[in-house]
mmCIF file of C-alpha atoms in Angstrom:
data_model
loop_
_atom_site.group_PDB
_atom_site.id
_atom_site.type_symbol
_atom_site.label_atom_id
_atom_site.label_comp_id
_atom_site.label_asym_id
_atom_site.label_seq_id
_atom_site.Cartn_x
_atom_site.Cartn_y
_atom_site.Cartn_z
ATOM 1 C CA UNK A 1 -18.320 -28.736 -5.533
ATOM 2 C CA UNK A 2 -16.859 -32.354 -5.592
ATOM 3 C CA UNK A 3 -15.678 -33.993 -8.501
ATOM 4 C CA UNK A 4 -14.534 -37.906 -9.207
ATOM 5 C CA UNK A 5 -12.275 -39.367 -11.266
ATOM 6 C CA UNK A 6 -12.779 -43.546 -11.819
ATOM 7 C CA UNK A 7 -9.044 -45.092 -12.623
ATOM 8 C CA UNK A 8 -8.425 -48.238 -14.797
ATOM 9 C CA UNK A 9 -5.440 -50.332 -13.677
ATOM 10 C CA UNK A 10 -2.368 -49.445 -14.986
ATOM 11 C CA UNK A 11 -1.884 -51.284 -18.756
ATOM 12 C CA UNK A 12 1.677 -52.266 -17.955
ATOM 13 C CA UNK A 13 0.763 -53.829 -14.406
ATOM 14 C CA UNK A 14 0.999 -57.142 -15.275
ATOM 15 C CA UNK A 15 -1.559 -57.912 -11.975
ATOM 16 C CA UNK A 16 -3.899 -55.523 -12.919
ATOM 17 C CA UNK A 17 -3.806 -53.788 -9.786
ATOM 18 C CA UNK A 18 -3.799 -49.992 -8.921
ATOM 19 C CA UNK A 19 -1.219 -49.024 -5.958
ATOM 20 C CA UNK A 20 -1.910 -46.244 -3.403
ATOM 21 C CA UNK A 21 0.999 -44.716 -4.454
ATOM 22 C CA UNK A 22 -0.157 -44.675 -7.781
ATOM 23 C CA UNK A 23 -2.929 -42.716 -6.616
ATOM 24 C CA UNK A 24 -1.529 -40.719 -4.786
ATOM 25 C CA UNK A 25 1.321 -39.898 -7.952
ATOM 26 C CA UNK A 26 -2.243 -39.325 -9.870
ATOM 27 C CA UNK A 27 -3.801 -36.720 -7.374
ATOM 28 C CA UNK A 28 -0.581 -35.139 -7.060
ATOM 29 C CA UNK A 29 -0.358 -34.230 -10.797
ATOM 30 C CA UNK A 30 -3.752 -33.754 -10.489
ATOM 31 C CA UNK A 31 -3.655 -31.293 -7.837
ATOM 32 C CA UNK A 32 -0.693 -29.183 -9.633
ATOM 33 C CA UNK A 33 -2.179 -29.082 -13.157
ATOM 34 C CA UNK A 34 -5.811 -27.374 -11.863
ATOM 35 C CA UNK A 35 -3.709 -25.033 -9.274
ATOM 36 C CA UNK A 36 -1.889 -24.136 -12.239
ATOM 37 C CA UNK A 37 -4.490 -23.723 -14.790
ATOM 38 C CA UNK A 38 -6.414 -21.883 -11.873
ATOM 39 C CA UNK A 39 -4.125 -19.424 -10.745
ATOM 40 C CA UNK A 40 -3.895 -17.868 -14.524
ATOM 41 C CA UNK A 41 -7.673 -17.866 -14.948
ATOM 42 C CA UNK A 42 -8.763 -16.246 -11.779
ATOM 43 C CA UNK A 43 -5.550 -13.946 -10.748
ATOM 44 C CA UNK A 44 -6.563 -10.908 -12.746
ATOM 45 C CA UNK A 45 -9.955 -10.935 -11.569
ATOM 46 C CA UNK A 46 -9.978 -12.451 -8.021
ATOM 47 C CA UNK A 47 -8.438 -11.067 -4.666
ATOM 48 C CA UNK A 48 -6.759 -13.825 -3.156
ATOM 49 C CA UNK A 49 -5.740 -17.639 -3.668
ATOM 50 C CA UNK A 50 -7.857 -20.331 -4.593
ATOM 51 C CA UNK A 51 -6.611 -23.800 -4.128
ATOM 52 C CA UNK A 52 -7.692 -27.222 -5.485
ATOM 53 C CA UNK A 53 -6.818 -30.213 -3.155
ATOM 54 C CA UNK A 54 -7.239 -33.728 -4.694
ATOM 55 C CA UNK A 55 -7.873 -36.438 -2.384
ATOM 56 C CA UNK A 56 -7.745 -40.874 -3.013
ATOM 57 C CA UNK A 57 -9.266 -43.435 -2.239
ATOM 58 C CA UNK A 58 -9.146 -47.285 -2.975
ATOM 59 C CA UNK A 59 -11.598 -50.060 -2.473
ATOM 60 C CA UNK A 60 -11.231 -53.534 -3.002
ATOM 61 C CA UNK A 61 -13.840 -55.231 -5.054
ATOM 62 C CA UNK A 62 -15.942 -57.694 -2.471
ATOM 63 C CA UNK A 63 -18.741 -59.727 -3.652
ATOM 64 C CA UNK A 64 -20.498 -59.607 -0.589
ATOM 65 C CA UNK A 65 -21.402 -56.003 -0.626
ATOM 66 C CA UNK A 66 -23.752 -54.266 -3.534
ATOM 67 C CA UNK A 67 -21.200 -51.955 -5.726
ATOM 68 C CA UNK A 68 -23.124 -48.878 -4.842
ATOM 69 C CA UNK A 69 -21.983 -49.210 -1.433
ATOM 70 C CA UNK A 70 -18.305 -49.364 -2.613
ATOM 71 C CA UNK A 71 -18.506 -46.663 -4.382
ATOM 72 C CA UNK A 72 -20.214 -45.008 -1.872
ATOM 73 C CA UNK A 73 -17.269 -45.903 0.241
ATOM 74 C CA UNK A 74 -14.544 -45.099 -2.322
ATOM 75 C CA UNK A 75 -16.746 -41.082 -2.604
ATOM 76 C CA UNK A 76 -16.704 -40.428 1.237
ATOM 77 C CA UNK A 77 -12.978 -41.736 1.993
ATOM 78 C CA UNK A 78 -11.507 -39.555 -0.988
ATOM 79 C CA UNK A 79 -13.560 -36.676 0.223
ATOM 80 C CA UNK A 80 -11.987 -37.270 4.093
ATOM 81 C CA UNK A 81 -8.505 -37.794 2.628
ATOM 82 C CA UNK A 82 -9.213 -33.743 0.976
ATOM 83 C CA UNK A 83 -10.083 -32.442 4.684
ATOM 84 C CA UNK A 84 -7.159 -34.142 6.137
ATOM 85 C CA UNK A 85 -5.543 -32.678 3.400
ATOM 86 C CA UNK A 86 -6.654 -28.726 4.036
ATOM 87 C CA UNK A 87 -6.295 -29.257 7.641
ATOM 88 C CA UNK A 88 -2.542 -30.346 7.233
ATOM 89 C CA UNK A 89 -1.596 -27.297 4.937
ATOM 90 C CA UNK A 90 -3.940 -24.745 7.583
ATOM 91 C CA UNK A 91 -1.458 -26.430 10.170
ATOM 92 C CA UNK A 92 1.565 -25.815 8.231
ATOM 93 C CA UNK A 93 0.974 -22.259 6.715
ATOM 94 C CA UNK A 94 0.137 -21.099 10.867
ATOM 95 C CA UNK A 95 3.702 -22.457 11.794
ATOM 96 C CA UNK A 96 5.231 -20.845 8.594
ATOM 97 C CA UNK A 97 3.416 -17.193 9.873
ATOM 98 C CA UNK A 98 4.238 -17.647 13.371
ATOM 99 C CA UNK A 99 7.904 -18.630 12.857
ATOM 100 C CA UNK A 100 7.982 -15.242 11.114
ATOM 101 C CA UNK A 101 6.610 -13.548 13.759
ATOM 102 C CA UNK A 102 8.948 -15.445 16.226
ATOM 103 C CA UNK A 103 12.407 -14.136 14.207
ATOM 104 C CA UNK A 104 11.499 -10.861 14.012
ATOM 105 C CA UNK A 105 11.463 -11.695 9.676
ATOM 106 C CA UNK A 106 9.167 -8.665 8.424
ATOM 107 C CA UNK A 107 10.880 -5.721 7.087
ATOM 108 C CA UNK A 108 8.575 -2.606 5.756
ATOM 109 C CA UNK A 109 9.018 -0.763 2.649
ATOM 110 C CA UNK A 110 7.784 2.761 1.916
ATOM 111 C CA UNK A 111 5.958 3.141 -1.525
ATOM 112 C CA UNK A 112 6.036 7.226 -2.461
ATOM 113 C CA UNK A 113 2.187 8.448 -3.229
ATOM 114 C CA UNK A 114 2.110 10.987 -5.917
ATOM 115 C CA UNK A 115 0.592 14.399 -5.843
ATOM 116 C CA UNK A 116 -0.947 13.977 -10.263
ATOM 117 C CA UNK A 117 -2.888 17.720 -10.178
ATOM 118 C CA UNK A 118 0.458 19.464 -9.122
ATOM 119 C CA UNK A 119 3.903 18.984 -7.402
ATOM 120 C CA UNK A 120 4.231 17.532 -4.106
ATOM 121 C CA UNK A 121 3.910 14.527 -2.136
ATOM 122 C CA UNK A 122 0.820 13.354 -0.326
ATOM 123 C CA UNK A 123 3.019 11.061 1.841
ATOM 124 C CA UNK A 124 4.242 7.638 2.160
ATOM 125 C CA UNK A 125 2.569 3.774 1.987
ATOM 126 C CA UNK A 126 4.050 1.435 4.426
ATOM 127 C CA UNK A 127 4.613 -2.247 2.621
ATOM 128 C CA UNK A 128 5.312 -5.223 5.124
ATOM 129 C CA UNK A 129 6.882 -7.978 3.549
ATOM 130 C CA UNK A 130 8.017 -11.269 5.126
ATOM 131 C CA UNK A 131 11.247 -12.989 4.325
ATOM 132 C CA UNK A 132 13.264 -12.733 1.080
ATOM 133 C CA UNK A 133 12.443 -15.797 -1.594
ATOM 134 C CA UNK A 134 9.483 -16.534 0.453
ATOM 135 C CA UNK A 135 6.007 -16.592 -0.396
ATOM 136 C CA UNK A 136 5.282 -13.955 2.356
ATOM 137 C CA UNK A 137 8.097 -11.997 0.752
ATOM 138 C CA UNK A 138 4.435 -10.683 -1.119
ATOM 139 C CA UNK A 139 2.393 -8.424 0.861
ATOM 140 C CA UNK A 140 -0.747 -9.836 -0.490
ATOM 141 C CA UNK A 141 1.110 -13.442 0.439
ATOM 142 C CA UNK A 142 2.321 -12.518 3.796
ATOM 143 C CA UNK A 143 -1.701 -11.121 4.731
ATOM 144 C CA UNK A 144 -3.897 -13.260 3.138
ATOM 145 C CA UNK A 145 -1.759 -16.625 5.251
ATOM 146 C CA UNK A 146 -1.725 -14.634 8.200
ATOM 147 C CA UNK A 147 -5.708 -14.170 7.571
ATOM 148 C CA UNK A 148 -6.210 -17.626 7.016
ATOM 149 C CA UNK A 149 -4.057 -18.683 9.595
ATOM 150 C CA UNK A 150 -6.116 -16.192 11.963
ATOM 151 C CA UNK A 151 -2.628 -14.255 13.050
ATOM 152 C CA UNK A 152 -3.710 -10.902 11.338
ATOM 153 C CA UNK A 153 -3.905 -9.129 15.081
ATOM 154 C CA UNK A 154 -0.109 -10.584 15.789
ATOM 155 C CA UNK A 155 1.026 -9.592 12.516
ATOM 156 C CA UNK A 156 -0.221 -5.774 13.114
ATOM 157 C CA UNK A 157 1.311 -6.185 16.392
ATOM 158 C CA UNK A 158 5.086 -7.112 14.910
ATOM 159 C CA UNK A 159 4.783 -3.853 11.817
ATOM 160 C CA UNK A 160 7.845 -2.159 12.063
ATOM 161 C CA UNK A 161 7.943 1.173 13.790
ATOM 162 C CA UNK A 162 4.412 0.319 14.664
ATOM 163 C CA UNK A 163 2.514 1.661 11.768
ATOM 164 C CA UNK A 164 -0.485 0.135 10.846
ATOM 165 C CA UNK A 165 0.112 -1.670 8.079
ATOM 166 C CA UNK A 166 -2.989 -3.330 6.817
ATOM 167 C CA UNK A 167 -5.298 -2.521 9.706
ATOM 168 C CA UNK A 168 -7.610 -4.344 10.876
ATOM 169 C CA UNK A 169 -10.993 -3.339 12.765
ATOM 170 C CA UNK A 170 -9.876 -5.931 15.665
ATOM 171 C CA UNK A 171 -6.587 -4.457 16.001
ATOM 172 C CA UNK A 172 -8.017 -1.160 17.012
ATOM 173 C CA UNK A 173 -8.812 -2.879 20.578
ATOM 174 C CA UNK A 174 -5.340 -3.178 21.473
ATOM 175 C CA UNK A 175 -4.135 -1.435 24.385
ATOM 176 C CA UNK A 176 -1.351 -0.246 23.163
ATOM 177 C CA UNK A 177 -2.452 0.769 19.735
ATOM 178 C CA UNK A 178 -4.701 3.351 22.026
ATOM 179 C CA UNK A 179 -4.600 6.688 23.986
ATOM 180 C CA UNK A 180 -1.524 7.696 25.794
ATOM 181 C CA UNK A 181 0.125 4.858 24.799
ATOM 182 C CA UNK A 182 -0.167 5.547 21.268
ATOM 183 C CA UNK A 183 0.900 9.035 21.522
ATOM 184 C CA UNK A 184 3.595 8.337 23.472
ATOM 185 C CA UNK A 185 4.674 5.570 20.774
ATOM 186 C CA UNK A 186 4.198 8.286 17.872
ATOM 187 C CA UNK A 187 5.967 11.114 19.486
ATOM 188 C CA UNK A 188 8.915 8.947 19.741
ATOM 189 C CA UNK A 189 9.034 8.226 16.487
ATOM 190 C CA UNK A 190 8.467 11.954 15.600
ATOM 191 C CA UNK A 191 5.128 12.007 14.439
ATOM 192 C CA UNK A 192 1.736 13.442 15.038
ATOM 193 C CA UNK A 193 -1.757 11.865 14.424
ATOM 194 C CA UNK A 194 -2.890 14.478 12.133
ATOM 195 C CA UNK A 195 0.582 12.485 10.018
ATOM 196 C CA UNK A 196 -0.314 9.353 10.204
ATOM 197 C CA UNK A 197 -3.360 8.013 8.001
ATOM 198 C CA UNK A 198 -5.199 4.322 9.139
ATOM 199 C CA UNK A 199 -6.011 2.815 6.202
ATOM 200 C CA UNK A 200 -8.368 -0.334 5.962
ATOM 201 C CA UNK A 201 -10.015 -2.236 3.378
ATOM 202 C CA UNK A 202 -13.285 -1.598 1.812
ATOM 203 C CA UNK A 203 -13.839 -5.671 2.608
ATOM 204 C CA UNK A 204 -13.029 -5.584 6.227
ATOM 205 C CA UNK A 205 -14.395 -2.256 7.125
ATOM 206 C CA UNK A 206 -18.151 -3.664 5.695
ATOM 207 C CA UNK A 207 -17.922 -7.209 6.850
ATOM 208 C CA UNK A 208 -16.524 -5.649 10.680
ATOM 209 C CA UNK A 209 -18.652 -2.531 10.279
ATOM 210 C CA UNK A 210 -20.511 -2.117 13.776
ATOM 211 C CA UNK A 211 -16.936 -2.457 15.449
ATOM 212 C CA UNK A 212 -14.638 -0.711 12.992
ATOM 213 C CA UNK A 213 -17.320 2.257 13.179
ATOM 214 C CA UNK A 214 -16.763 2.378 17.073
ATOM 215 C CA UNK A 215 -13.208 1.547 16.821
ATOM 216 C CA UNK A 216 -12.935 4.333 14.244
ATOM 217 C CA UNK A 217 -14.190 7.174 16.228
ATOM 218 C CA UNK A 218 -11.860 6.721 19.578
ATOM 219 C CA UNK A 219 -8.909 7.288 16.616
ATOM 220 C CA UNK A 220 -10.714 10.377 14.689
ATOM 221 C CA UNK A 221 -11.070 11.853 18.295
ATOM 222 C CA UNK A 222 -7.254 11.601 18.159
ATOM 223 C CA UNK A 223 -6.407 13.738 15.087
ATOM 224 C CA UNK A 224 -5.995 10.554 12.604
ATOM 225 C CA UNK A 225 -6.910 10.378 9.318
ATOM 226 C CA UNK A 226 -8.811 7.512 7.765
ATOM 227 C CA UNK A 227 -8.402 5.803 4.279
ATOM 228 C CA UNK A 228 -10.750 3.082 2.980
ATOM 229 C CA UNK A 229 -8.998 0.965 0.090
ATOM 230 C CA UNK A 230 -9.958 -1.620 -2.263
ATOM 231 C CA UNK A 231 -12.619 0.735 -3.730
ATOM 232 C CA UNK A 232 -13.789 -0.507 -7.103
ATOM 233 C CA UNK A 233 -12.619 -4.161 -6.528
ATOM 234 C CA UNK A 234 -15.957 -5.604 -6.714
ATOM 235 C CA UNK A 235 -17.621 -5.365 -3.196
ATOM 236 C CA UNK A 236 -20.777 -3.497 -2.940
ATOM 237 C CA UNK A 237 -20.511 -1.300 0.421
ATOM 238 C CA UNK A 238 -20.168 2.227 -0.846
ATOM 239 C CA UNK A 239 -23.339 3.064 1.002
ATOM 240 C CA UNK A 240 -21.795 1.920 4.512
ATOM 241 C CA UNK A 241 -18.460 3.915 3.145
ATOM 242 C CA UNK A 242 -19.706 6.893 3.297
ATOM 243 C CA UNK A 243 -21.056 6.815 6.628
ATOM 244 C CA UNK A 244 -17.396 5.997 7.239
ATOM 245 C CA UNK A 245 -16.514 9.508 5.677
ATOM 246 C CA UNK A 246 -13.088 8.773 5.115
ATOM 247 C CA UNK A 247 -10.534 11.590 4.314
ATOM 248 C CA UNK A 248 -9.339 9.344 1.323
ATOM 249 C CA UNK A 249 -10.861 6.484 -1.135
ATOM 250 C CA UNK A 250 -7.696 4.220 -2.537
ATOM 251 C CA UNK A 251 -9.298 2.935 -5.896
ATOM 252 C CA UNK A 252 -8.148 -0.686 -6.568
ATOM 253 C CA UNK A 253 -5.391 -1.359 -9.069
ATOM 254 C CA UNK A 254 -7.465 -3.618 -10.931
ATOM 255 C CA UNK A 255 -9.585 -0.091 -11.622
ATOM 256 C CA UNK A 256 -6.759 1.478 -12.348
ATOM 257 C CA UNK A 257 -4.734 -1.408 -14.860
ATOM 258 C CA UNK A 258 -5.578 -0.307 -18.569
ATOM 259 C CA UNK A 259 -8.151 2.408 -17.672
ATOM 260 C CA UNK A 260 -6.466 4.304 -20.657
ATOM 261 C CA UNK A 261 -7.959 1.797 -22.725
ATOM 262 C CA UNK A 262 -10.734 0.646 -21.266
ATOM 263 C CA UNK A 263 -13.913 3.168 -21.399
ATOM 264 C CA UNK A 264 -15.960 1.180 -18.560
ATOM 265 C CA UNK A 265 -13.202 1.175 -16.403
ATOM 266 C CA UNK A 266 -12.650 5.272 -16.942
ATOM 267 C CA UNK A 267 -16.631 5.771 -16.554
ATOM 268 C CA UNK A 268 -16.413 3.631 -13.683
ATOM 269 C CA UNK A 269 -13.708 5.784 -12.174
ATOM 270 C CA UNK A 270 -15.647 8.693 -13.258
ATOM 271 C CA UNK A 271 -19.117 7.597 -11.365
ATOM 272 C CA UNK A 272 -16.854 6.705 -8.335
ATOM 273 C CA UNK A 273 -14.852 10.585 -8.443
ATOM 274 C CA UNK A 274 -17.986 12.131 -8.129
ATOM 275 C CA UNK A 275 -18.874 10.034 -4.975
ATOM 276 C CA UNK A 276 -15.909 10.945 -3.797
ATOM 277 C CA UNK A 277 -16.098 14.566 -4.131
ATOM 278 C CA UNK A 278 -19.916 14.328 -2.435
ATOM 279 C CA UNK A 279 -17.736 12.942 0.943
ATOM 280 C CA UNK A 280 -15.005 15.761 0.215
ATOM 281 C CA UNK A 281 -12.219 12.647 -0.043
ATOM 282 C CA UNK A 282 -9.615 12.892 -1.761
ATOM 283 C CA UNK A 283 -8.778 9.543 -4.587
ATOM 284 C CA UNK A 284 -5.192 7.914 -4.936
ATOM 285 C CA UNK A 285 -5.456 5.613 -7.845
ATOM 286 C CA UNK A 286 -3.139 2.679 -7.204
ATOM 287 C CA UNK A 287 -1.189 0.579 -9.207
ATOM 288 C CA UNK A 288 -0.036 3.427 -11.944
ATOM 289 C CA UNK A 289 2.627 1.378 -13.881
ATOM 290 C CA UNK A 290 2.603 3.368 -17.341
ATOM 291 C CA UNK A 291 2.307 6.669 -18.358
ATOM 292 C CA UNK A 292 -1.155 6.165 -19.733
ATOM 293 C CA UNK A 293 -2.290 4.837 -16.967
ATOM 294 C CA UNK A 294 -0.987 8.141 -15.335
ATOM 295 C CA UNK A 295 -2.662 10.949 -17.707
ATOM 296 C CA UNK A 296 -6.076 9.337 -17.378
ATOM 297 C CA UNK A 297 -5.678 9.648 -13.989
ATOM 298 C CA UNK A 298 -4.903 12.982 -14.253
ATOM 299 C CA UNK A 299 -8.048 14.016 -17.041
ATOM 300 C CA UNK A 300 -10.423 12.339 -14.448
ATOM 301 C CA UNK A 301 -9.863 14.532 -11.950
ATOM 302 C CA UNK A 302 -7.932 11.992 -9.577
ATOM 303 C CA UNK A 303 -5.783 13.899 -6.944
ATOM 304 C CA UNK A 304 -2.910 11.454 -5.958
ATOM 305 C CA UNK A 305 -1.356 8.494 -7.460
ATOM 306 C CA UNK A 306 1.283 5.572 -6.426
ATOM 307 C CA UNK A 307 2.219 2.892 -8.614
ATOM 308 C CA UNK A 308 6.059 1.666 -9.822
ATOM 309 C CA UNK A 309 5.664 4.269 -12.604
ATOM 310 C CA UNK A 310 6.007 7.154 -9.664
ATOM 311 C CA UNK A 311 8.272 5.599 -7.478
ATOM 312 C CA UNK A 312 8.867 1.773 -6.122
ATOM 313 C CA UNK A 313 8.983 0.919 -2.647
ATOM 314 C CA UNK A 314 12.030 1.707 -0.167
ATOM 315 C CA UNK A 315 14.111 2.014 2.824
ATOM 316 C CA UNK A 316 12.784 5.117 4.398
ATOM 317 C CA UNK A 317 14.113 7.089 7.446
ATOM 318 C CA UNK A 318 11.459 8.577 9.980
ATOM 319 C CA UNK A 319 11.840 11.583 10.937
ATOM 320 C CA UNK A 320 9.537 15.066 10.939
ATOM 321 C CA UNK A 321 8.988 16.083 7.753
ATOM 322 C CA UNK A 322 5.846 18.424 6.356
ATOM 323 C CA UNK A 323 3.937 15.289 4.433
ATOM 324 C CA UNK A 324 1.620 12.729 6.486
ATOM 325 C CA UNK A 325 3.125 9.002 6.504
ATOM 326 C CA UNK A 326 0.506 7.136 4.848
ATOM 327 C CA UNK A 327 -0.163 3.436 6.641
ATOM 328 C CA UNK A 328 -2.174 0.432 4.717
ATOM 329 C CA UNK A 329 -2.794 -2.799 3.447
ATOM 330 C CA UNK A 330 -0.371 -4.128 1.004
ATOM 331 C CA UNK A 331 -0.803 -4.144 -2.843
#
């Protein structure tokens, strides 16, 4: 949707006349005031950025054309200088991703996931992050520009150690992600595919599903394990998940945040355990920041758990030990 805002001349302009760089001051503040106001309406309840870009235009009043084609005018030169606009900041986020890439700038963190019927640990989460006081410092950050920026197959590429940190169903294709080239990668870092968990999101693996399902089955064939994540985070593909079968389901933190407190959330988590147990997958619940957040976790039934109330992500040494090394998208 396009909106318009009409300007009067500035009251202390003795001329009476409007300057572009008054405009462009205006759409500016503009701009930053609904970003803003957006960002705290929509972040609890929407995956993902959504920008506002405010765009100018000025017209000079001519007696020789009807006003309705000024304005006309005045609409369809604002709404150019917004494309120029997105264009310019698409061009600048792909150079901030692939400079990243270029120097090597992504260092992975290992998030603990929590065994909450018992002791034990399930395994680990691998959590790329791009540089320090950055945006991309943010995993969700460092993905979603990569996404937009269409670099998600050269960011897989550059994980540390390899693992497949936020897979996606493309990525499976590569040659070296494949085969004896894969288990030649993992037995040099000590690991085995029945370790090592691919984990993709319940959005990708529905909108990429004829290829992720092919992809999938060359990897199965190899001993991996497969998680599906963002369950419960609004998309509407559990059917096509369980023809995935996936050893585990990774309900979304917004599920998870409050479901102490919230009795929709816990019947939703309820409805979603027995689906669950119908594919024999195991549930990790993430985002577990308080204790209550914990113990209804643990009277629903759910089997693992990660969150900064059970450990925060790390510098982690690999090397064989008895618990897989879980691998996924960044939360």
């Amino acid at each position: 949707n396009a909106f318009l805002i009409f300007l009067s001349p500035k009251r202390s302009d003795r001329e009476g006349r409007t300057r572009v760089a008054d405009l462009e001051a205006a759409a500016t503040r503009v701009e930053e005031q609904l970003n803003r106001k957006l960002a705290r309406l929509t972040s609890p309840y929407l995956r993902g950025r959504r920008k506002v870009t405010v765009g100018f235009s000025l017209v000079f009043f001519n007696p020789l054309i009807m006003p309705e084609r000024l304005v006309t005018r005045l609409v369809e030169e604002a709404w150019e200088c917004t494309r120029i606009q997105k264009m310019q900041l698409a061009f600048q986020n792909r150079c901030r991703i692939q400079e990243i890439l270029l120097a090597d700038q992504i260092s992975t963190r290992f998030q603990p996931i929590v065994n909450l019927q018992g002791p034990g640990l399930l395994g680990y989460e691998a959590l790329s992050r791009g540089p320090a006081g950055t945006s991309q410092q943010s995993p969700i950050n460092l993905f979603q520009e990569a996404a937009a920026a269409e670099l998600t197959f050269e960011l897989d590429r550059h994980a540390p150690y390899k693992l497949f940190v936020n897979i996606f169903p493309a990525s499976m294709y590569d040659p070296d992600f494949q085969g004896t080239a894969l288990i030649r990668l993992l037995e040099g870092l000590g690991l085995s595919p029945d370790r090592i968990v691919l984990e993709v999101s319940e959005q990708y693996a529905i909108e990429n599903y004829t290829l992720f399902v092919e992809a999938l089955q060359n990897f199965t064939q190899m001993g991996f394990q497969v998680a599906v994540d963002d369950i419960g985070a609004g998309y509407s593909g559990l059917e096509k998940v369980a023809h995935l079968n996936p050893h585990y389901l990774k309900f979304d933190m917004q599920l998870v945040r409050d479901i102490d407190a919230s009795y929709i959330r816990r019947e939703m988590a309820r409805a979603l355990k027995i689906f669950a147990d119908k594919m024999d997958s195991k549930i990790i619940a993430e985002g577990i920041e308080r204790e209550g957040e914990r113990q209804a976790c643990v009277d629903l039934g759910i089997h693992y758990g990660q969150g900064y109330l059970l450990g925060r992500p790390g510098e982690l040494v690999l090397q064989p030990v008895e618990t897989p090394v879980v691998s996924s998208e960044p939360v």
